Tab-separated table of C-alpha atoms and ligand atoms in Angstrom:
chain	number	residue	atom	x	y	z
C	1	MET	CA	0.010	202.488	126.658
C	2	LYS	CA	-3.151	204.533	126.312
C	3	TRP	CA	-2.707	207.058	123.809
C	4	ALA	CA	-0.101	208.339	121.096
C	5	MET	CA	0.491	210.391	118.099
C	6	ILE	CA	3.232	210.049	115.482
C	7	ALA	CA	3.675	212.424	112.193
C	8	THR	CA	6.131	212.960	109.460
C	9	TRP	CA	8.690	215.740	109.680
C	10	ARG	CA	9.655	218.265	112.423
C	11	MET	CA	6.885	220.610	111.274
C	12	ALA	CA	4.186	218.382	113.003
C	13	ILE	CA	5.655	218.862	116.712
C	14	ASP	CA	3.673	221.746	117.802
C	15	GLY	CA	0.545	220.136	116.331
C	16	ILE	CA	1.061	216.725	117.949
C	17	THR	CA	1.902	218.515	121.386
C	18	GLU	CA	-1.502	220.322	121.108
C	19	GLY	CA	-3.304	217.214	119.901
C	20	SER	CA	-2.115	215.165	122.432
C	21	GLN	CA	-3.650	217.484	125.364
C	22	LEU	CA	-6.888	216.475	123.774
C	23	LEU	CA	-6.054	212.757	124.001
C	24	LYS	CA	-5.173	213.252	127.671
C	25	GLU	CA	-8.435	214.822	128.324
C	26	GLY	CA	-10.097	211.639	126.744
C	27	LYS	CA	-10.889	213.236	123.622
C	28	ARG	CA	-11.099	211.316	120.323
C	29	ALA	CA	-8.350	210.564	117.945
C	30	GLY	CA	-10.145	212.373	115.208
C	31	GLU	CA	-10.286	215.624	117.019
C	32	ALA	CA	-6.566	215.356	117.917
C	33	VAL	CA	-5.575	214.722	114.315
C	34	GLU	CA	-7.682	217.660	112.879
C	35	THR	CA	-6.396	219.958	115.542
C	36	ALA	CA	-2.751	219.100	115.086
C	37	ILE	CA	-2.970	219.196	111.288
C	38	LYS	CA	-4.746	222.426	111.091
C	39	MET	CA	-1.870	223.867	113.139
C	40	VAL	CA	0.632	222.674	110.387
C	41	GLU	CA	-1.631	224.023	107.708
C	42	ASP	CA	-2.078	227.526	109.315
C	43	TYR	CA	1.664	228.137	109.964
C	44	PRO	CA	3.003	230.080	106.864
C	45	PHE	CA	6.564	229.048	106.993
C	46	TYR	CA	5.833	225.364	106.384
C	47	LYS	CA	6.159	225.595	102.553
C	48	SER	CA	4.563	222.166	101.631
C	49	VAL	CA	1.343	222.234	103.683
C	50	GLY	CA	-1.742	224.626	103.588
C	51	TYR	CA	-1.164	228.333	103.823
C	52	GLY	CA	2.297	229.151	102.484
C	53	GLY	CA	2.391	225.793	100.477
C	54	LEU	CA	4.395	226.007	97.281
C	55	PRO	CA	2.284	226.437	94.150
C	56	ASN	CA	2.010	224.349	90.888
C	57	GLU	CA	3.915	225.282	87.562
C	58	ASN	CA	1.082	227.949	86.923
C	59	CYS	CA	1.763	229.483	90.447
C	60	GLU	CA	-1.595	228.121	91.829
C	61	VAL	CA	-1.622	226.401	95.282
C	62	GLU	CA	-3.490	223.141	94.743
C	63	LEU	CA	-3.979	221.124	98.037
C	64	ASP	CA	-4.648	217.512	98.729
C	65	ALA	CA	-5.670	215.997	102.160
C	66	ALA	CA	-7.298	212.944	103.531
C	67	TYR	CA	-8.715	211.607	106.804
C	68	MET	CA	-9.481	207.949	107.761
C	69	ASP	CA	-11.321	206.636	110.796
C	70	GLY	CA	-9.765	203.302	111.875
C	71	ASP	CA	-13.024	202.016	113.565
C	72	THR	CA	-15.332	202.522	110.706
C	73	LEU	CA	-12.687	202.441	107.896
C	74	SER	CA	-14.549	205.719	106.649
C	75	ILE	CA	-12.362	207.915	104.284
C	76	GLY	CA	-12.797	211.411	103.352
C	77	ALA	CA	-10.394	212.900	100.707
C	78	ILE	CA	-9.718	215.978	98.533
C	79	GLY	CA	-7.339	216.576	95.685
C	80	GLY	CA	-6.329	219.793	94.045
C	81	ILE	CA	-8.349	222.149	96.046
C	82	ARG	CA	-7.641	225.741	95.764
C	83	ASP	CA	-8.013	228.518	98.319
C	84	PHE	CA	-9.587	226.921	101.293
C	85	LYS	CA	-7.971	227.306	104.753
C	86	ASN	CA	-8.042	223.811	106.286
C	87	PRO	CA	-8.140	220.925	103.723
C	88	ILE	CA	-8.037	218.499	106.581
C	89	SER	CA	-11.274	219.696	108.060
C	90	ILE	CA	-12.864	219.260	104.588
C	91	ALA	CA	-11.498	215.768	104.276
C	92	LYS	CA	-12.715	214.950	107.716
C	93	LYS	CA	-16.306	216.180	106.982
C	94	LEU	CA	-16.261	214.195	103.612
C	95	SER	CA	-15.373	211.122	105.673
C	96	GLU	CA	-19.095	211.218	107.057
C	97	GLU	CA	-20.530	210.681	103.489
C	98	ARG	CA	-21.525	207.359	102.364
C	99	PHE	CA	-20.940	208.361	98.691
C	100	ASN	CA	-18.820	210.973	97.005
C	101	CYS	CA	-16.385	211.099	99.747
C	102	PHE	CA	-13.228	211.692	97.419
C	103	LEU	CA	-13.838	215.029	95.649
C	104	VAL	CA	-11.317	216.710	93.299
C	105	GLY	CA	-10.811	220.286	91.996
C	106	THR	CA	-14.025	222.551	91.557
C	107	GLY	CA	-16.142	219.697	92.808
C	108	ALA	CA	-14.151	219.700	96.158
C	109	GLU	CA	-14.470	223.588	96.280
C	110	ASP	CA	-18.169	223.407	95.669
C	111	TYR	CA	-18.462	221.010	98.338
C	112	ALA	CA	-16.323	223.235	100.882
C	113	ARG	CA	-18.410	226.305	99.944
C	114	LYS	CA	-21.712	224.667	100.555
C	115	ASN	CA	-20.523	223.396	103.922
C	116	GLY	CA	-19.308	226.600	105.212
C	117	PHE	CA	-15.596	226.168	105.085
C	118	GLU	CA	-13.505	229.194	105.251
C	119	ARG	CA	-12.022	230.575	101.777
C	120	VAL	CA	-8.617	232.084	102.005
C	121	ASN	CA	-5.988	232.987	99.286
C	122	MET	CA	-3.418	230.297	100.105
C	123	LEU	CA	-0.520	231.796	98.039
C	124	THR	CA	1.716	233.834	100.238
C	125	ASP	CA	4.267	236.420	98.984
C	126	ARG	CA	6.984	234.156	100.315
C	127	ALA	CA	5.695	231.023	98.258
C	128	LYS	CA	5.513	233.330	95.115
C	129	GLN	CA	9.046	234.456	95.786
C	130	TYR	CA	10.053	230.750	95.884
C	131	TYR	CA	8.230	230.099	92.615
C	132	GLU	CA	9.898	233.083	90.773
C	133	LYS	CA	13.204	231.813	92.017
C	134	ARG	CA	12.773	228.240	91.012
C	135	LYS	CA	11.282	229.270	87.498
C	136	ARG	CA	14.460	231.350	86.925
C	137	GLU	CA	16.798	228.593	88.004
C	138	THR	CA	14.891	225.973	86.012
C	139	ILE	CA	15.281	228.128	82.823
C	140	GLU	CA	18.807	229.285	83.435
C	141	LYS	CA	20.454	226.192	85.113
C	142	GLY	CA	18.240	223.435	84.150
C	143	LEU	CA	17.381	222.454	87.686
C	144	SER	CA	14.570	219.820	88.135
C	145	PRO	CA	11.485	221.751	89.132
C	146	TYR	CA	10.267	218.730	91.250
C	147	ALA	CA	12.355	219.575	94.476
C	148	GLY	CA	10.981	220.492	97.647
C	149	HIS	CA	8.107	218.655	99.250
C	150	ASP	CA	7.148	217.501	102.642
C	151	THR	CA	3.748	216.155	103.677
C	152	VAL	CA	2.274	216.003	106.938
C	153	GLY	CA	1.093	212.528	107.628
C	154	MET	CA	-0.152	211.553	111.014
C	155	ILE	CA	-1.551	208.553	113.071
C	156	ALA	CA	-3.203	208.881	116.481
C	157	LEU	CA	-4.346	206.362	118.981
C	158	ASP	CA	-6.739	207.428	121.738
C	159	CYS	CA	-7.697	206.127	125.122
C	160	ASN	CA	-10.708	204.252	123.663
C	161	LYS	CA	-8.348	202.448	121.322
C	162	LYS	CA	-9.635	204.323	118.247
C	163	MET	CA	-7.072	205.136	115.525
C	164	VAL	CA	-7.346	207.820	112.987
C	165	ALA	CA	-4.981	208.859	110.201
C	166	GLY	CA	-4.731	212.282	108.350
C	167	THR	CA	-2.641	213.859	105.572
C	168	SER	CA	-2.223	217.297	104.190
C	169	THR	CA	-0.017	218.649	101.613
C	170	SER	CA	0.686	221.097	98.593
C	171	GLY	CA	2.250	218.106	96.921
C	172	LEU	CA	5.322	218.597	94.620
C	173	PHE	CA	6.448	221.952	94.057
C	174	MET	CA	5.945	222.962	90.544
C	175	LYS	CA	3.735	219.989	89.844
C	176	ARG	CA	1.465	220.233	86.798
C	177	ARG	CA	-1.965	221.706	87.324
C	178	GLY	CA	-4.447	218.889	88.350
C	179	ARG	CA	-1.556	216.520	89.604
C	180	VAL	CA	-2.645	214.527	92.560
C	181	GLY	CA	0.030	212.556	94.672
C	182	ASP	CA	-0.370	209.816	97.071
C	183	SER	CA	-1.488	211.710	100.070
C	184	PRO	CA	-5.204	211.574	99.561
C	185	VAL	CA	-5.046	208.108	98.032
C	186	SER	CA	-6.054	205.274	100.453
C	187	GLY	CA	-3.385	202.604	100.987
C	188	SER	CA	-0.745	204.941	99.537
C	189	GLY	CA	-0.477	208.170	101.639
C	190	PHE	CA	-2.443	206.720	104.550
C	191	TYR	CA	-4.187	203.778	105.937
C	192	VAL	CA	-5.342	202.929	109.410
C	193	ASP	CA	-7.467	200.083	110.981
C	194	SER	CA	-7.940	200.326	114.691
C	195	GLU	CA	-7.695	196.532	114.847
C	196	VAL	CA	-4.005	196.633	113.880
C	197	GLY	CA	-2.546	200.203	113.373
C	198	GLY	CA	-2.007	202.812	110.876
C	199	ALA	CA	0.904	204.222	108.690
C	200	SER	CA	1.303	207.301	106.489
C	201	ALA	CA	3.917	208.321	103.799
C	202	THR	CA	5.932	211.135	102.374
C	203	GLY	CA	8.071	211.429	99.479
C	204	LEU	CA	7.487	210.982	95.709
C	205	GLY	CA	3.896	210.191	95.402
C	206	GLU	CA	4.233	208.700	91.936
C	207	ASP	CA	6.671	206.072	93.543
C	208	LEU	CA	4.817	205.778	96.889
C	209	MET	CA	1.721	204.772	94.895
C	210	LYS	CA	3.474	202.129	93.077
C	211	GLY	CA	3.605	200.066	96.309
C	212	CYS	CA	0.515	201.078	98.202
C	213	ILE	CA	3.032	201.437	100.967
C	214	SER	CA	0.820	202.643	103.770
C	215	TYR	CA	-1.579	199.611	103.241
C	216	GLU	CA	1.425	197.320	103.020
C	217	ILE	CA	2.738	198.334	106.394
C	218	VAL	CA	-0.605	197.740	108.134
C	219	ARG	CA	-0.897	194.451	106.510
C	220	LEU	CA	2.539	193.459	107.783
C	221	MET	CA	1.661	194.763	111.180
C	222	ARG	CA	-1.369	192.439	110.880
C	223	GLU	CA	0.631	189.596	110.152
C	224	GLY	CA	2.760	190.048	113.285
C	225	TYR	CA	5.410	192.520	112.308
C	226	HIS	CA	6.743	194.971	114.903
C	227	PRO	CA	6.005	198.437	113.374
C	228	GLN	CA	9.652	199.265	112.978
C	229	GLU	CA	10.028	196.006	111.222
C	230	ALA	CA	7.108	196.613	108.978
C	231	ALA	CA	8.365	200.139	108.114
C	232	ASP	CA	11.741	198.927	107.280
C	233	LYS	CA	10.521	195.983	105.244
C	234	ALA	CA	7.927	198.052	103.229
C	235	VAL	CA	10.315	200.874	102.347
C	236	SER	CA	13.211	198.666	101.331
C	237	ASP	CA	11.184	196.114	99.487
C	238	LEU	CA	9.587	199.038	97.410
C	239	ASN	CA	12.921	200.721	97.053
C	240	ASP	CA	14.719	197.447	95.879
C	241	LYS	CA	11.742	196.696	93.453
C	242	LEU	CA	11.846	200.255	91.942
C	243	THR	CA	15.544	200.128	91.597
C	244	LYS	CA	15.387	196.872	89.954
C	245	ARG	CA	12.654	197.481	87.522
C	246	ARG	CA	13.023	201.098	86.764
C	247	GLY	CA	16.763	201.984	87.633
C	248	LYS	CA	15.882	204.131	90.521
C	249	SER	CA	13.496	204.961	93.326
C	250	GLY	CA	12.182	208.331	94.435
C	251	ASP	CA	12.086	209.355	98.023
C	252	LEU	CA	10.113	207.153	100.376
C	253	SER	CA	9.423	207.778	103.979
C	254	VAL	CA	6.900	206.323	106.383
C	255	VAL	CA	5.770	206.556	109.948
C	256	CYS	CA	3.345	203.972	111.584
C	257	LEU	CA	1.934	203.336	114.937
C	258	ASN	CA	0.209	200.001	116.130
C	259	ASN	CA	-2.875	199.870	118.346
C	260	LYS	CA	-0.587	199.262	121.360
C	261	GLY	CA	1.041	202.590	120.872
C	262	LYS	CA	4.316	201.157	119.405
C	263	PHE	CA	5.814	202.987	116.553
C	264	GLY	CA	8.028	202.567	113.456
C	265	VAL	CA	9.830	204.810	110.874
C	266	ALA	CA	11.725	204.223	107.643
C	267	THR	CA	13.209	206.084	104.983
C	268	ASN	CA	15.371	205.731	101.996
C	269	ILE	CA	16.791	209.327	102.111
C	270	GLU	CA	19.078	211.325	104.201
C	271	GLY	CA	17.276	214.039	106.408
C	272	PHE	CA	14.028	212.427	107.209
C	273	THR	CA	12.605	213.743	110.503
C	274	PHE	CA	9.495	212.715	112.545
C	275	SER	CA	7.606	213.912	115.563
C	276	VAL	CA	6.183	211.608	118.197
C	277	ILE	CA	4.483	211.741	121.685
C	278	THR	CA	2.998	208.839	123.691
C	279	GLU	CA	1.903	208.783	127.182
C	280	GLU	CA	5.323	207.620	128.193
C	281	GLN	CA	7.408	210.030	125.979
C	282	LYS	CA	7.312	213.715	125.836
C	283	PRO	CA	7.099	215.291	122.463
C	284	THR	CA	10.251	214.543	120.553
C	285	VAL	CA	11.701	215.186	117.069
C	286	TYR	CA	13.865	212.644	115.693
C	287	LEU	CA	16.373	212.572	112.863
C	288	CYS	CA	16.476	209.375	110.810
C	289	GLU	CA	19.344	207.593	109.051
C	290	ASN	CA	19.171	204.505	106.769
C	291	GLU	CA	21.926	201.960	106.542
C	292	ASN	CA	21.560	198.586	104.483
C	293	GLY	CA	17.613	198.801	104.885
C	294	LYS	CA	17.520	199.454	108.554
C	295	THR	CA	16.455	202.687	109.806
C	296	THR	CA	17.788	204.281	113.051
C	297	TYR	CA	16.952	207.539	114.652
C	298	GLU	CA	18.154	209.854	117.379
C	299	PRO	CA	16.443	212.937	118.952
C	300	ALA	CA	17.187	216.316	117.246
C	301	SER	CA	19.701	218.492	119.254
C	302	GLU	CA	18.848	222.001	120.325
C	303	GLU	CA	21.223	223.398	117.733
C	304	TRP	CA	19.490	221.407	115.056
C	305	LEU	CA	16.102	222.722	116.239
C	306	GLU	CA	17.313	226.268	116.374
C	307	ALA	CA	18.955	226.132	112.897
C	308	TYR	CA	15.732	224.527	111.412
C	309	LEU	CA	13.477	227.451	112.666
C	310	LYS	CA	16.115	230.008	111.327
C	311	ARG	CA	16.271	228.322	108.037
C	312	ILE	CA	12.706	228.170	107.224
C	313	LYS	CA	12.346	231.826	108.019
C	314	SER	CA	15.503	232.965	106.375
C	315	PRO	CA	15.005	235.637	103.411
C	316	ILE	CA	14.789	234.103	100.031
C	317	THR	CA	17.856	234.993	98.024
C	318	PHE	CA	18.331	235.232	94.270
C	319	ASP	CA	21.888	234.741	92.981
R	401	LIG	C1	3.235	214.105	96.924
R	401	LIG	N1	3.856	212.604	98.810
R	401	LIG	O1	2.299	214.785	96.504
R	401	LIG	C2	3.604	214.052	98.298
R	401	LIG	C3	4.556	214.923	98.568
R	401	LIG	C4	5.404	214.581	99.826
R	401	LIG	O2	7.344	214.798	100.994
R	401	LIG	O3	5.242	214.057	100.705
R	401	LIG	N2	6.547	215.204	99.896
R	401	LIG	O4	3.630	213.252	96.218
């Protein structure tokens, strides 16, 4: 196995298909991850990443992203950045810094401006409509504002055996201003070490961070666990721990890849999907199920994929 890419959710499939072209040409994992995540960030109908991402409770889009190089262990991350087009590229650039490589809010924006990153209003009319709708529902029906969230988290392995991880998200819909989740936090939203493998998470950041879940998966793989066993163990251990000590666990879903190109996934929810491509496997979206701490998955059907596209583009209705 020479190269591979895996990412959370269906939304990453076009990105990893494009990114894998670069890997096939012998390009680096970092370029593949940046290219792939930028595609997710730029697509206006993915409402939890980049342009079109859902706003915070003040109707401001605040974005988190991270990039990690599995050879050098360099990390770049940003939290709560507003109105820059491609958070993943800013995070990648920050990973070149010896100091000050994790910046938040106005500091991250100053850095992005000074380094020539493109400024764009990231709030779309559609995201604003979702906001108005949710605000009304929250007031009228008492719904929890914290619903709807999906981070793109990705791991790539290139032909030089280099591994890279990247994440990008608008975080929780209706989050407090300044709230940062797990996605830009090393060990929680992502971790990668080319000597072992990498992992990335999606779900409720507040709970994913309680278990440093991505680091835990890489640690288990280093101990000899197959990626699938490592993913299942990390998710079910954290799920059980949170349930025992706090009465419940939030959504926890992960993808991981080792440096041999073998992957694993795990989830404690219904409906988790992931996208994968390897030298031996064409780009595929899988739907996951979890029973008694074991995750299984099967390829999404054509009907499912069509219904997905229809759903994400359908008009927002107010009842
Ligand atoms: C966060 N983990 O900000 C992110 C959101 C997410 O699927 O991944 N949702 O907490």
